Amino acid sequence: MSETAPLIGFIGLGTMGEPMALNLAQAGARLLVWNRSAAKAAALMAAGVELAAHAVDVFNRADLIILMLADDRAIDDILERGGPGFAARVSGRTVVHMGTTAPAYSLELETDIVAAGGRYVEAPVSGSRQPAQDGQLIALLAGDTQAVGRIRPWLAPMCRETIVCGAVPSALLMKLSINLFLISMLTGLAEAAHFAERHGIELTQLATVLNAGPMASNVLRVKAEKIAERDFSAHAAISNVLNNSHLIAEAARTAGIASPLLDVCHELYRETLALGHGAADIVAVLKAIEGRSATQRPAA
């Protein structure tokens, strides 16, 4: 990317946002970043990225702003949505929403931003912290064709692929569909590992067999190893998984769609959170399954 590249605003330097922004900066993008906790910008500042003193400075200086924020409340707060400063922040700017929120919220946000003279692109990503660090995320894009075309090249340092899904909120609906499959798959992996271990099967051997078979994948390899090693350090935390599960269930209920597998998984993740493992990785759902086994009696 050239030195004449436009200044890009990046707000939200959490588990995913920090490595995403760092990859963008290392590819030569001119970035102005902001985060509620300035300490989280340390790695970016070490790479020469400018840290804004206030969120409003990002909107004042950049006309392309990427938001990687936790939820709709954080987005509304940063945009001053519903307040007198909203139009000034978004008018003439392209706002790129890369987090995961309810599809209905995103559609309403697009309506408000366009009405205020701005442009909006929905761009949730599929992947966790490790793919974010490796620049191997998959971006799902939705919105106005011109706006999508403009921001797509800037996503390349963060994402190995960008897929246009159509109009808002099709990208978020795609993301929730993917997450439904991922949640049910990894919950099944945790239960299979628990079943195997209780029958004396070595979990490292289970991982070897799974990774040698037709279900092999990078996700399976990483998560099977984490379970075998009881490594619950978070790539995707239980609290985030539970939030995603809630978003999927909400979208399913709104559309009158049954989600039986998701409902079982949601309850297990609620139990895992209640056990105090909200900051642990998704595979820590194993704790809830083990807890249920502790109350079971063997058949006579």
PDB file of C-alpha atoms in Angstrom:
ATOM      1  CA  MET A   1       0.000   0.000   0.000  1.00  0.00           C
ATOM      2  CA  SER A   2       1.335   3.425  -0.900  1.00  0.00           C
ATOM      3  CA  GLU A   3       2.162   6.366   1.341  1.00  0.00           C
ATOM      4  CA  THR A   4      -0.718   8.258  -0.313  1.00  0.00           C
ATOM      5  CA  ALA A   5      -3.230   5.721   0.988  1.00  0.00           C
ATOM      6  CA  PRO A   6      -6.176   7.280   2.827  1.00  0.00           C
ATOM      7  CA  LEU A   7      -6.235   7.476   6.598  1.00  0.00           C
ATOM      8  CA  ILE A   8      -8.322   4.612   8.005  1.00  0.00           C
ATOM      9  CA  GLY A   9      -9.928   4.811  11.416  1.00  0.00           C
ATOM     10  CA  PHE A  10     -10.005   1.612  13.486  1.00  0.00           C
ATOM     11  CA  ILE A  11     -12.012   1.489  16.716  1.00  0.00           C
ATOM     12  CA  GLY A  12     -11.996  -1.565  18.996  1.00  0.00           C
ATOM     13  CA  LEU A  13      -8.730  -3.325  19.911  1.00  0.00           C
ATOM     14  CA  GLY A  14     -10.005  -6.378  21.752  1.00  0.00           C
ATOM     15  CA  THR A  15      -9.172 -10.055  21.242  1.00  0.00           C
ATOM     16  CA  MET A  16      -9.811  -9.821  17.495  1.00  0.00           C
ATOM     17  CA  GLY A  17      -9.421  -6.129  16.769  1.00  0.00           C
ATOM     18  CA  GLU A  18      -5.842  -5.724  17.971  1.00  0.00           C
ATOM     19  CA  PRO A  19      -4.274  -8.359  15.650  1.00  0.00           C
ATOM     20  CA  MET A  20      -6.536  -7.288  12.774  1.00  0.00           C
ATOM     21  CA  ALA A  21      -5.420  -3.669  13.053  1.00  0.00           C
ATOM     22  CA  LEU A  22      -1.788  -4.742  13.437  1.00  0.00           C
ATOM     23  CA  ASN A  23      -1.937  -6.753  10.199  1.00  0.00           C
ATOM     24  CA  LEU A  24      -3.465  -3.765   8.426  1.00  0.00           C
ATOM     25  CA  ALA A  25      -0.729  -1.475   9.716  1.00  0.00           C
ATOM     26  CA  GLN A  26       2.045  -3.912   8.809  1.00  0.00           C
ATOM     27  CA  ALA A  27       0.678  -4.009   5.253  1.00  0.00           C
ATOM     28  CA  GLY A  28       1.304  -0.274   4.993  1.00  0.00           C
ATOM     29  CA  ALA A  29      -2.125   1.166   5.747  1.00  0.00           C
ATOM     30  CA  ARG A  30      -2.250   4.573   7.424  1.00  0.00           C
ATOM     31  CA  LEU A  31      -4.195   3.963  10.619  1.00  0.00           C
ATOM     32  CA  LEU A  32      -5.659   6.092  13.372  1.00  0.00           C
ATOM     33  CA  VAL A  33      -6.849   3.822  16.187  1.00  0.00           C
ATOM     34  CA  TRP A  34      -8.853   4.286  19.352  1.00  0.00           C
ATOM     35  CA  ASN A  35      -9.799   1.976  22.197  1.00  0.00           C
ATOM     36  CA  ARG A  36     -11.398   2.598  25.581  1.00  0.00           C
ATOM     37  CA  SER A  37      -8.308   1.123  27.215  1.00  0.00           C
ATOM     38  CA  ALA A  38      -5.271   2.814  25.671  1.00  0.00           C
ATOM     39  CA  ALA A  39      -3.040   0.038  27.037  1.00  0.00           C
ATOM     40  CA  LYS A  40      -4.431  -2.320  24.409  1.00  0.00           C
ATOM     41  CA  ALA A  41      -2.920  -0.116  21.707  1.00  0.00           C
ATOM     42  CA  ALA A  42       0.649  -0.729  22.903  1.00  0.00           C
ATOM     43  CA  ALA A  43       1.588  -3.188  20.145  1.00  0.00           C
ATOM     44  CA  LEU A  44       0.142  -0.907  17.485  1.00  0.00           C
ATOM     45  CA  MET A  45       1.901   2.161  18.827  1.00  0.00           C
ATOM     46  CA  ALA A  46       5.149   0.168  18.829  1.00  0.00           C
ATOM     47  CA  ALA A  47       4.499  -0.454  15.132  1.00  0.00           C
ATOM     48  CA  GLY A  48       4.167   3.289  14.524  1.00  0.00           C
ATOM     49  CA  VAL A  49       0.365   3.522  14.494  1.00  0.00           C
ATOM     50  CA  GLU A  50      -1.158   6.747  15.786  1.00  0.00           C
ATOM     51  CA  LEU A  51      -3.498   6.532  18.779  1.00  0.00           C
ATOM     52  CA  ALA A  52      -6.358   9.048  18.834  1.00  0.00           C
ATOM     53  CA  ALA A  53      -6.958  10.893  22.099  1.00  0.00           C
ATOM     54  CA  HIS A  54     -10.741  10.587  21.717  1.00  0.00           C
ATOM     55  CA  ALA A  55     -13.098   8.517  19.567  1.00  0.00           C
ATOM     56  CA  VAL A  56     -14.487  11.656  17.922  1.00  0.00           C
ATOM     57  CA  ASP A  57     -10.998  12.440  16.575  1.00  0.00           C
ATOM     58  CA  VAL A  58     -11.191   9.289  14.455  1.00  0.00           C
ATOM     59  CA  PHE A  59     -14.399  10.496  12.801  1.00  0.00           C
ATOM     60  CA  ASN A  60     -13.053  14.013  12.362  1.00  0.00           C
ATOM     61  CA  ARG A  61      -9.944  12.856  10.504  1.00  0.00           C
ATOM     62  CA  ALA A  62     -10.828   9.599   8.686  1.00  0.00           C
ATOM     63  CA  ASP A  63     -13.577   8.994   6.159  1.00  0.00           C
ATOM     64  CA  LEU A  64     -13.327   5.186   6.330  1.00  0.00           C
ATOM     65  CA  ILE A  65     -13.904   3.855   9.833  1.00  0.00           C
ATOM     66  CA  ILE A  66     -13.714   0.191  10.841  1.00  0.00           C
ATOM     67  CA  LEU A  67     -15.598  -0.808  13.987  1.00  0.00           C
ATOM     68  CA  MET A  68     -14.603  -4.031  15.758  1.00  0.00           C
ATOM     69  CA  LEU A  69     -16.728  -3.633  18.865  1.00  0.00           C
ATOM     70  CA  ALA A  70     -18.304  -6.070  21.300  1.00  0.00           C
ATOM     71  CA  ASP A  71     -21.998  -5.359  20.824  1.00  0.00           C
ATOM     72  CA  ASP A  72     -24.677  -2.964  19.630  1.00  0.00           C
ATOM     73  CA  ARG A  73     -24.497  -0.830  22.779  1.00  0.00           C
ATOM     74  CA  ALA A  74     -20.788  -0.190  22.226  1.00  0.00           C
ATOM     75  CA  ILE A  75     -21.447   0.735  18.584  1.00  0.00           C
ATOM     76  CA  ASP A  76     -24.305   3.097  19.439  1.00  0.00           C
ATOM     77  CA  ASP A  77     -22.149   4.756  22.091  1.00  0.00           C
ATOM     78  CA  ILE A  78     -19.196   5.294  19.744  1.00  0.00           C
ATOM     79  CA  LEU A  79     -21.448   6.664  16.986  1.00  0.00           C
ATOM     80  CA  GLU A  80     -23.537   8.732  19.428  1.00  0.00           C
ATOM     81  CA  ARG A  81     -26.511   7.116  17.731  1.00  0.00           C
ATOM     82  CA  GLY A  82     -29.723   8.768  18.797  1.00  0.00           C
ATOM     83  CA  GLY A  83     -27.817  11.850  19.934  1.00  0.00           C
ATOM     84  CA  PRO A  84     -26.918  15.207  18.398  1.00  0.00           C
ATOM     85  CA  GLY A  85     -23.431  14.097  17.371  1.00  0.00           C
ATOM     86  CA  PHE A  86     -24.501  11.111  15.256  1.00  0.00           C
ATOM     87  CA  ALA A  87     -24.938  12.870  11.902  1.00  0.00           C
ATOM     88  CA  ALA A  88     -21.647  14.742  12.251  1.00  0.00           C
ATOM     89  CA  ARG A  89     -19.796  11.487  12.900  1.00  0.00           C
ATOM     90  CA  VAL A  90     -21.196   9.463   9.992  1.00  0.00           C
ATOM     91  CA  SER A  91     -22.058  12.002   7.289  1.00  0.00           C
ATOM     92  CA  GLY A  92     -19.749  11.606   4.296  1.00  0.00           C
ATOM     93  CA  ARG A  93     -18.025   8.606   5.868  1.00  0.00           C
ATOM     94  CA  THR A  94     -18.063   4.862   5.290  1.00  0.00           C
ATOM     95  CA  VAL A  95     -18.698   2.913   8.480  1.00  0.00           C
ATOM     96  CA  VAL A  96     -17.627  -0.739   8.380  1.00  0.00           C
ATOM     97  CA  HIS A  97     -19.180  -2.942  11.074  1.00  0.00           C
ATOM     98  CA  MET A  98     -16.935  -6.011  11.496  1.00  0.00           C
ATOM     99  CA  GLY A  99     -18.313  -7.351  14.772  1.00  0.00           C
ATOM    100  CA  THR A 100     -21.233  -9.680  15.388  1.00  0.00           C
ATOM    101  CA  THR A 101     -24.606  -8.240  16.324  1.00  0.00           C
ATOM    102  CA  ALA A 102     -28.248  -9.077  15.679  1.00  0.00           C
ATOM    103  CA  PRO A 103     -29.062  -8.845  11.945  1.00  0.00           C
ATOM    104  CA  ALA A 104     -32.115  -6.691  12.718  1.00  0.00           C
ATOM    105  CA  TYR A 105     -29.915  -4.203  14.576  1.00  0.00           C
ATOM    106  CA  SER A 106     -27.513  -3.969  11.630  1.00  0.00           C
ATOM    107  CA  LEU A 107     -30.365  -3.282   9.214  1.00  0.00           C
ATOM    108  CA  GLU A 108     -31.635  -0.447  11.425  1.00  0.00           C
ATOM    109  CA  LEU A 109     -28.101   0.924  11.762  1.00  0.00           C
ATOM    110  CA  GLU A 110     -27.675   0.994   7.984  1.00  0.00           C
ATOM    111  CA  THR A 111     -30.956   2.893   7.634  1.00  0.00           C
ATOM    112  CA  ASP A 112     -29.867   5.521  10.169  1.00  0.00           C
ATOM    113  CA  ILE A 113     -26.364   5.972   8.727  1.00  0.00           C
ATOM    114  CA  VAL A 114     -27.611   6.338   5.145  1.00  0.00           C
ATOM    115  CA  ALA A 115     -30.311   8.782   6.276  1.00  0.00           C
ATOM    116  CA  ALA A 116     -27.571  10.877   7.928  1.00  0.00           C
ATOM    117  CA  GLY A 117     -25.542  10.999   4.697  1.00  0.00           C
ATOM    118  CA  GLY A 118     -23.106   8.179   5.389  1.00  0.00           C
ATOM    119  CA  ARG A 119     -22.334   4.788   3.844  1.00  0.00           C
ATOM    120  CA  TYR A 120     -22.503   1.471   5.649  1.00  0.00           C
ATOM    121  CA  VAL A 121     -20.901  -1.918   5.085  1.00  0.00           C
ATOM    122  CA  GLU A 122     -21.626  -5.007   7.148  1.00  0.00           C
ATOM    123  CA  ALA A 123     -18.452  -7.100   7.304  1.00  0.00           C
ATOM    124  CA  PRO A 124     -18.459  -9.702  10.110  1.00  0.00           C
ATOM    125  CA  VAL A 125     -15.530 -12.102  10.079  1.00  0.00           C
ATOM    126  CA  SER A 126     -15.406 -15.855  10.482  1.00  0.00           C
ATOM    127  CA  GLY A 127     -12.487 -17.013  12.619  1.00  0.00           C
ATOM    128  CA  SER A 128     -10.992 -16.586  16.083  1.00  0.00           C
ATOM    129  CA  ARG A 129      -7.870 -14.900  17.481  1.00  0.00           C
ATOM    130  CA  GLN A 130      -5.312 -17.201  15.844  1.00  0.00           C
ATOM    131  CA  PRO A 131      -6.660 -16.684  12.302  1.00  0.00           C
ATOM    132  CA  ALA A 132      -6.880 -12.972  13.123  1.00  0.00           C
ATOM    133  CA  GLN A 133      -3.177 -12.969  14.016  1.00  0.00           C
ATOM    134  CA  ASP A 134      -2.334 -14.911  10.853  1.00  0.00           C
ATOM    135  CA  GLY A 135      -4.442 -12.695   8.566  1.00  0.00           C
ATOM    136  CA  GLN A 136      -6.544 -15.731   7.690  1.00  0.00           C
ATOM    137  CA  LEU A 137     -10.039 -14.514   8.561  1.00  0.00           C
ATOM    138  CA  ILE A 138     -12.974 -14.801   6.176  1.00  0.00           C
ATOM    139  CA  ALA A 139     -14.887 -11.543   5.748  1.00  0.00           C
ATOM    140  CA  LEU A 140     -18.564 -11.671   4.847  1.00  0.00           C
ATOM    141  CA  LEU A 141     -19.680  -8.460   3.132  1.00  0.00           C
ATOM    142  CA  ALA A 142     -23.085  -6.877   2.682  1.00  0.00           C
ATOM    143  CA  GLY A 143     -24.231  -3.413   1.698  1.00  0.00           C
ATOM    144  CA  ASP A 144     -24.198  -0.913  -1.132  1.00  0.00           C
ATOM    145  CA  THR A 145     -22.199  -2.286  -4.073  1.00  0.00           C
ATOM    146  CA  GLN A 146     -19.952   0.785  -4.405  1.00  0.00           C
ATOM    147  CA  ALA A 147     -19.223   0.957  -0.690  1.00  0.00           C
ATOM    148  CA  VAL A 148     -18.416  -2.770  -0.565  1.00  0.00           C
ATOM    149  CA  GLY A 149     -16.120  -2.404  -3.579  1.00  0.00           C
ATOM    150  CA  ARG A 150     -14.298   0.499  -1.965  1.00  0.00           C
ATOM    151  CA  ILE A 151     -13.503  -1.231   1.323  1.00  0.00           C
ATOM    152  CA  ARG A 152     -12.822  -4.716  -0.027  1.00  0.00           C
ATOM    153  CA  PRO A 153      -9.125  -4.142  -0.912  1.00  0.00           C
ATOM    154  CA  TRP A 154      -8.431  -2.805   2.590  1.00  0.00           C
ATOM    155  CA  LEU A 155      -9.607  -6.062   4.125  1.00  0.00           C
ATOM    156  CA  ALA A 156      -6.984  -8.150   2.304  1.00  0.00           C
ATOM    157  CA  PRO A 157      -4.253  -7.836   4.997  1.00  0.00           C
ATOM    158  CA  MET A 158      -6.710  -9.105   7.606  1.00  0.00           C
ATOM    159  CA  CYS A 159      -8.597 -11.714   5.598  1.00  0.00           C
ATOM    160  CA  ARG A 160      -7.566 -14.488   3.235  1.00  0.00           C
ATOM    161  CA  GLU A 161     -10.941 -14.269   1.526  1.00  0.00           C
ATOM    162  CA  THR A 162     -13.802 -11.783   1.236  1.00  0.00           C
ATOM    163  CA  ILE A 163     -17.233 -13.021   0.200  1.00  0.00           C
ATOM    164  CA  VAL A 164     -20.031 -10.695  -0.880  1.00  0.00           C
ATOM    165  CA  CYS A 165     -23.340 -11.946   0.507  1.00  0.00           C
ATOM    166  CA  GLY A 166     -25.757  -9.322  -0.836  1.00  0.00           C
ATOM    167  CA  ALA A 167     -27.776  -6.682   0.950  1.00  0.00           C
ATOM    168  CA  VAL A 168     -27.652  -5.959   4.680  1.00  0.00           C
ATOM    169  CA  PRO A 169     -28.148  -8.050   6.850  1.00  0.00           C
ATOM    170  CA  SER A 170     -27.227 -11.077   4.706  1.00  0.00           C
ATOM    171  CA  ALA A 171     -23.607 -11.102   5.903  1.00  0.00           C
ATOM    172  CA  LEU A 172     -24.612 -11.330   9.554  1.00  0.00           C
ATOM    173  CA  LEU A 173     -27.195 -14.002   8.771  1.00  0.00           C
ATOM    174  CA  MET A 174     -24.425 -15.952   7.023  1.00  0.00           C
ATOM    175  CA  LYS A 175     -22.149 -15.458  10.054  1.00  0.00           C
ATOM    176  CA  LEU A 176     -24.811 -16.722  12.447  1.00  0.00           C
ATOM    177  CA  SER A 177     -25.440 -19.762  10.220  1.00  0.00           C
ATOM    178  CA  ILE A 178     -21.733 -20.592  10.316  1.00  0.00           C
ATOM    179  CA  ASN A 179     -21.612 -20.074  14.070  1.00  0.00           C
ATOM    180  CA  LEU A 180     -24.582 -22.376  14.620  1.00  0.00           C
ATOM    181  CA  PHE A 181     -22.690 -25.164  12.865  1.00  0.00           C
ATOM    182  CA  LEU A 182     -19.436 -24.364  14.684  1.00  0.00           C
ATOM    183  CA  ILE A 183     -21.060 -24.284  18.132  1.00  0.00           C
ATOM    184  CA  SER A 184     -22.870 -27.583  17.644  1.00  0.00           C
ATOM    185  CA  MET A 185     -19.768 -29.212  16.133  1.00  0.00           C
ATOM    186  CA  LEU A 186     -17.411 -28.206  18.950  1.00  0.00           C
ATOM    187  CA  THR A 187     -19.941 -29.090  21.620  1.00  0.00           C
ATOM    188  CA  GLY A 188     -20.160 -32.513  19.989  1.00  0.00           C
ATOM    189  CA  LEU A 189     -16.356 -32.767  20.012  1.00  0.00           C
ATOM    190  CA  ALA A 190     -16.257 -32.003  23.742  1.00  0.00           C
ATOM    191  CA  GLU A 191     -18.926 -34.629  24.446  1.00  0.00           C
ATOM    192  CA  ALA A 192     -17.142 -37.210  22.277  1.00  0.00           C
ATOM    193  CA  ALA A 193     -13.869 -36.532  24.119  1.00  0.00           C
ATOM    194  CA  HIS A 194     -15.610 -36.907  27.477  1.00  0.00           C
ATOM    195  CA  PHE A 195     -17.206 -40.190  26.356  1.00  0.00           C
ATOM    196  CA  ALA A 196     -13.854 -41.518  25.095  1.00  0.00           C
ATOM    197  CA  GLU A 197     -11.912 -40.497  28.197  1.00  0.00           C
ATOM    198  CA  ARG A 198     -14.445 -42.096  30.556  1.00  0.00           C
ATOM    199  CA  HIS A 199     -13.990 -45.337  28.603  1.00  0.00           C
ATOM    200  CA  GLY A 200     -10.209 -45.249  28.928  1.00  0.00           C
ATOM    201  CA  ILE A 201      -9.392 -43.908  25.472  1.00  0.00           C
ATOM    202  CA  GLU A 202      -6.356 -41.620  25.302  1.00  0.00           C
ATOM    203  CA  LEU A 203      -7.490 -38.221  24.060  1.00  0.00           C
ATOM    204  CA  THR A 204      -4.289 -37.685  22.085  1.00  0.00           C
ATOM    205  CA  GLN A 205      -5.094 -40.877  20.200  1.00  0.00           C
ATOM    206  CA  LEU A 206      -8.683 -39.725  19.663  1.00  0.00           C
ATOM    207  CA  ALA A 207      -7.324 -36.499  18.185  1.00  0.00           C
ATOM    208  CA  THR A 208      -5.003 -38.459  15.890  1.00  0.00           C
ATOM    209  CA  VAL A 209      -7.852 -40.624  14.602  1.00  0.00           C
ATOM    210  CA  LEU A 210     -10.185 -37.658  14.072  1.00  0.00           C
ATOM    211  CA  ASN A 211      -7.517 -35.724  12.206  1.00  0.00           C
ATOM    212  CA  ALA A 212      -6.765 -38.722   9.984  1.00  0.00           C
ATOM    213  CA  GLY A 213     -10.388 -39.132   8.931  1.00  0.00           C
ATOM    214  CA  PRO A 214     -12.954 -37.376   6.748  1.00  0.00           C
ATOM    215  CA  MET A 215     -13.892 -34.859   9.485  1.00  0.00           C
ATOM    216  CA  ALA A 216     -10.362 -33.444   9.679  1.00  0.00           C
ATOM    217  CA  SER A 217     -10.039 -29.657   9.632  1.00  0.00           C
ATOM    218  CA  ASN A 218      -7.847 -26.952  11.114  1.00  0.00           C
ATOM    219  CA  VAL A 219     -10.525 -26.164  13.688  1.00  0.00           C
ATOM    220  CA  LEU A 220     -10.856 -29.808  14.705  1.00  0.00           C
ATOM    221  CA  ARG A 221      -7.077 -30.211  14.973  1.00  0.00           C
ATOM    222  CA  VAL A 222      -6.636 -27.186  17.224  1.00  0.00           C
ATOM    223  CA  LYS A 223      -9.655 -27.858  19.434  1.00  0.00           C
ATOM    224  CA  ALA A 224      -9.007 -31.600  19.829  1.00  0.00           C
ATOM    225  CA  GLU A 225      -5.467 -30.816  20.961  1.00  0.00           C
ATOM    226  CA  LYS A 226      -6.722 -28.192  23.407  1.00  0.00           C
ATOM    227  CA  ILE A 227      -9.164 -30.686  24.939  1.00  0.00           C
ATOM    228  CA  ALA A 228      -6.484 -33.414  25.162  1.00  0.00           C
ATOM    229  CA  GLU A 229      -4.161 -30.983  26.953  1.00  0.00           C
ATOM    230  CA  ARG A 230      -6.996 -29.407  28.979  1.00  0.00           C
ATOM    231  CA  ASP A 231      -5.830 -26.078  27.614  1.00  0.00           C
ATOM    232  CA  PHE A 232      -8.766 -23.724  28.093  1.00  0.00           C
ATOM    233  CA  SER A 233      -6.959 -20.484  27.216  1.00  0.00           C
ATOM    234  CA  ALA A 234      -9.389 -18.543  25.079  1.00  0.00           C
ATOM    235  CA  HIS A 235      -9.379 -18.276  21.319  1.00  0.00           C
ATOM    236  CA  ALA A 236     -13.154 -17.774  21.440  1.00  0.00           C
ATOM    237  CA  ALA A 237     -14.406 -17.297  24.996  1.00  0.00           C
ATOM    238  CA  ILE A 238     -17.444 -19.017  26.497  1.00  0.00           C
ATOM    239  CA  SER A 239     -19.062 -15.638  27.205  1.00  0.00           C
ATOM    240  CA  ASN A 240     -18.734 -14.674  23.523  1.00  0.00           C
ATOM    241  CA  VAL A 241     -20.051 -18.058  22.385  1.00  0.00           C
ATOM    242  CA  LEU A 242     -23.053 -17.678  24.678  1.00  0.00           C
ATOM    243  CA  ASN A 243     -23.730 -14.231  23.227  1.00  0.00           C
ATOM    244  CA  ASN A 244     -23.533 -15.627  19.686  1.00  0.00           C
ATOM    245  CA  SER A 245     -25.840 -18.466  20.666  1.00  0.00           C
ATOM    246  CA  HIS A 246     -28.337 -15.926  21.960  1.00  0.00           C
ATOM    247  CA  LEU A 247     -28.179 -13.945  18.696  1.00  0.00           C
ATOM    248  CA  ILE A 248     -28.797 -17.101  16.652  1.00  0.00           C
ATOM    249  CA  ALA A 249     -31.688 -18.185  18.870  1.00  0.00           C
ATOM    250  CA  GLU A 250     -33.222 -14.713  18.661  1.00  0.00           C
ATOM    251  CA  ALA A 251     -33.012 -14.695  14.853  1.00  0.00           C
ATOM    252  CA  ALA A 252     -34.448 -18.215  14.723  1.00  0.00           C
ATOM    253  CA  ARG A 253     -37.404 -17.350  16.958  1.00  0.00           C
ATOM    254  CA  THR A 254     -38.140 -14.187  14.989  1.00  0.00           C
ATOM    255  CA  ALA A 255     -38.328 -16.235  11.798  1.00  0.00           C
ATOM    256  CA  GLY A 256     -40.268 -19.110  13.381  1.00  0.00           C
ATOM    257  CA  ILE A 257     -37.376 -21.541  12.890  1.00  0.00           C
ATOM    258  CA  ALA A 258     -36.679 -24.488  15.187  1.00  0.00           C
ATOM    259  CA  SER A 259     -33.139 -24.764  16.583  1.00  0.00           C
ATOM    260  CA  PRO A 260     -33.084 -27.940  18.701  1.00  0.00           C
ATOM    261  CA  LEU A 261     -29.320 -28.519  18.656  1.00  0.00           C
ATOM    262  CA  LEU A 262     -28.588 -24.898  19.406  1.00  0.00           C
ATOM    263  CA  ASP A 263     -30.999 -24.921  22.350  1.00  0.00           C
ATOM    264  CA  VAL A 264     -29.140 -27.834  23.989  1.00  0.00           C
ATOM    265  CA  CYS A 265     -25.775 -26.191  23.353  1.00  0.00           C
ATOM    266  CA  HIS A 266     -27.010 -22.865  24.727  1.00  0.00           C
ATOM    267  CA  GLU A 267     -27.967 -24.503  28.008  1.00  0.00           C
ATOM    268  CA  LEU A 268     -24.554 -26.180  28.281  1.00  0.00           C
ATOM    269  CA  TYR A 269     -22.752 -22.882  27.698  1.00  0.00           C
ATOM    270  CA  ARG A 270     -24.953 -21.206  30.290  1.00  0.00           C
ATOM    271  CA  GLU A 271     -23.916 -23.917  32.753  1.00  0.00           C
ATOM    272  CA  THR A 272     -20.242 -23.457  31.829  1.00  0.00           C
ATOM    273  CA  LEU A 273     -20.526 -19.718  32.474  1.00  0.00           C
ATOM    274  CA  ALA A 274     -22.239 -20.379  35.816  1.00  0.00           C
ATOM    275  CA  LEU A 275     -19.329 -22.634  36.787  1.00  0.00           C
ATOM    276  CA  GLY A 276     -17.017 -19.642  36.442  1.00  0.00           C
ATOM    277  CA  HIS A 277     -15.472 -20.367  33.033  1.00  0.00           C
ATOM    278  CA  GLY A 278     -16.799 -17.394  31.067  1.00  0.00           C
ATOM    279  CA  ALA A 279     -13.312 -16.281  30.012  1.00  0.00           C
ATOM    280  CA  ALA A 280     -12.220 -19.805  28.992  1.00  0.00           C
ATOM    281  CA  ASP A 281     -12.194 -21.184  25.457  1.00  0.00           C
ATOM    282  CA  ILE A 282     -15.284 -22.661  23.830  1.00  0.00           C
ATOM    283  CA  VAL A 283     -13.989 -26.200  24.520  1.00  0.00           C
ATOM    284  CA  ALA A 284     -14.375 -25.488  28.241  1.00  0.00           C
ATOM    285  CA  VAL A 285     -17.983 -26.564  27.670  1.00  0.00           C
ATOM    286  CA  LEU A 286     -16.395 -29.893  28.625  1.00  0.00           C
ATOM    287  CA  LYS A 287     -16.656 -28.659  32.236  1.00  0.00           C
ATOM    288  CA  ALA A 288     -20.462 -28.537  32.050  1.00  0.00           C
ATOM    289  CA  ILE A 289     -20.611 -31.997  30.469  1.00  0.00           C
ATOM    290  CA  GLU A 290     -18.332 -33.376  33.196  1.00  0.00           C
ATOM    291  CA  GLY A 291     -20.544 -31.716  35.769  1.00  0.00           C
ATOM    292  CA  ARG A 292     -23.613 -33.461  34.412  1.00  0.00           C
ATOM    293  CA  SER A 293     -21.802 -36.819  34.462  1.00  0.00           C
ATOM    294  CA  ALA A 294     -20.964 -36.313  38.116  1.00  0.00           C
ATOM    295  CA  THR A 295     -24.680 -36.462  38.924  1.00  0.00           C
ATOM    296  CA  GLN A 296     -25.368 -39.546  36.781  1.00  0.00           C
ATOM    297  CA  ARG A 297     -25.608 -43.056  38.178  1.00  0.00           C
ATOM    298  CA  PRO A 298     -24.403 -46.038  36.117  1.00  0.00           C
ATOM    299  CA  ALA A 299     -27.174 -48.278  34.832  1.00  0.00           C
ATOM    300  CA  ALA A 300     -27.896 -51.273  37.007  1.00  0.00           C
TER     301      ALA A 300
END
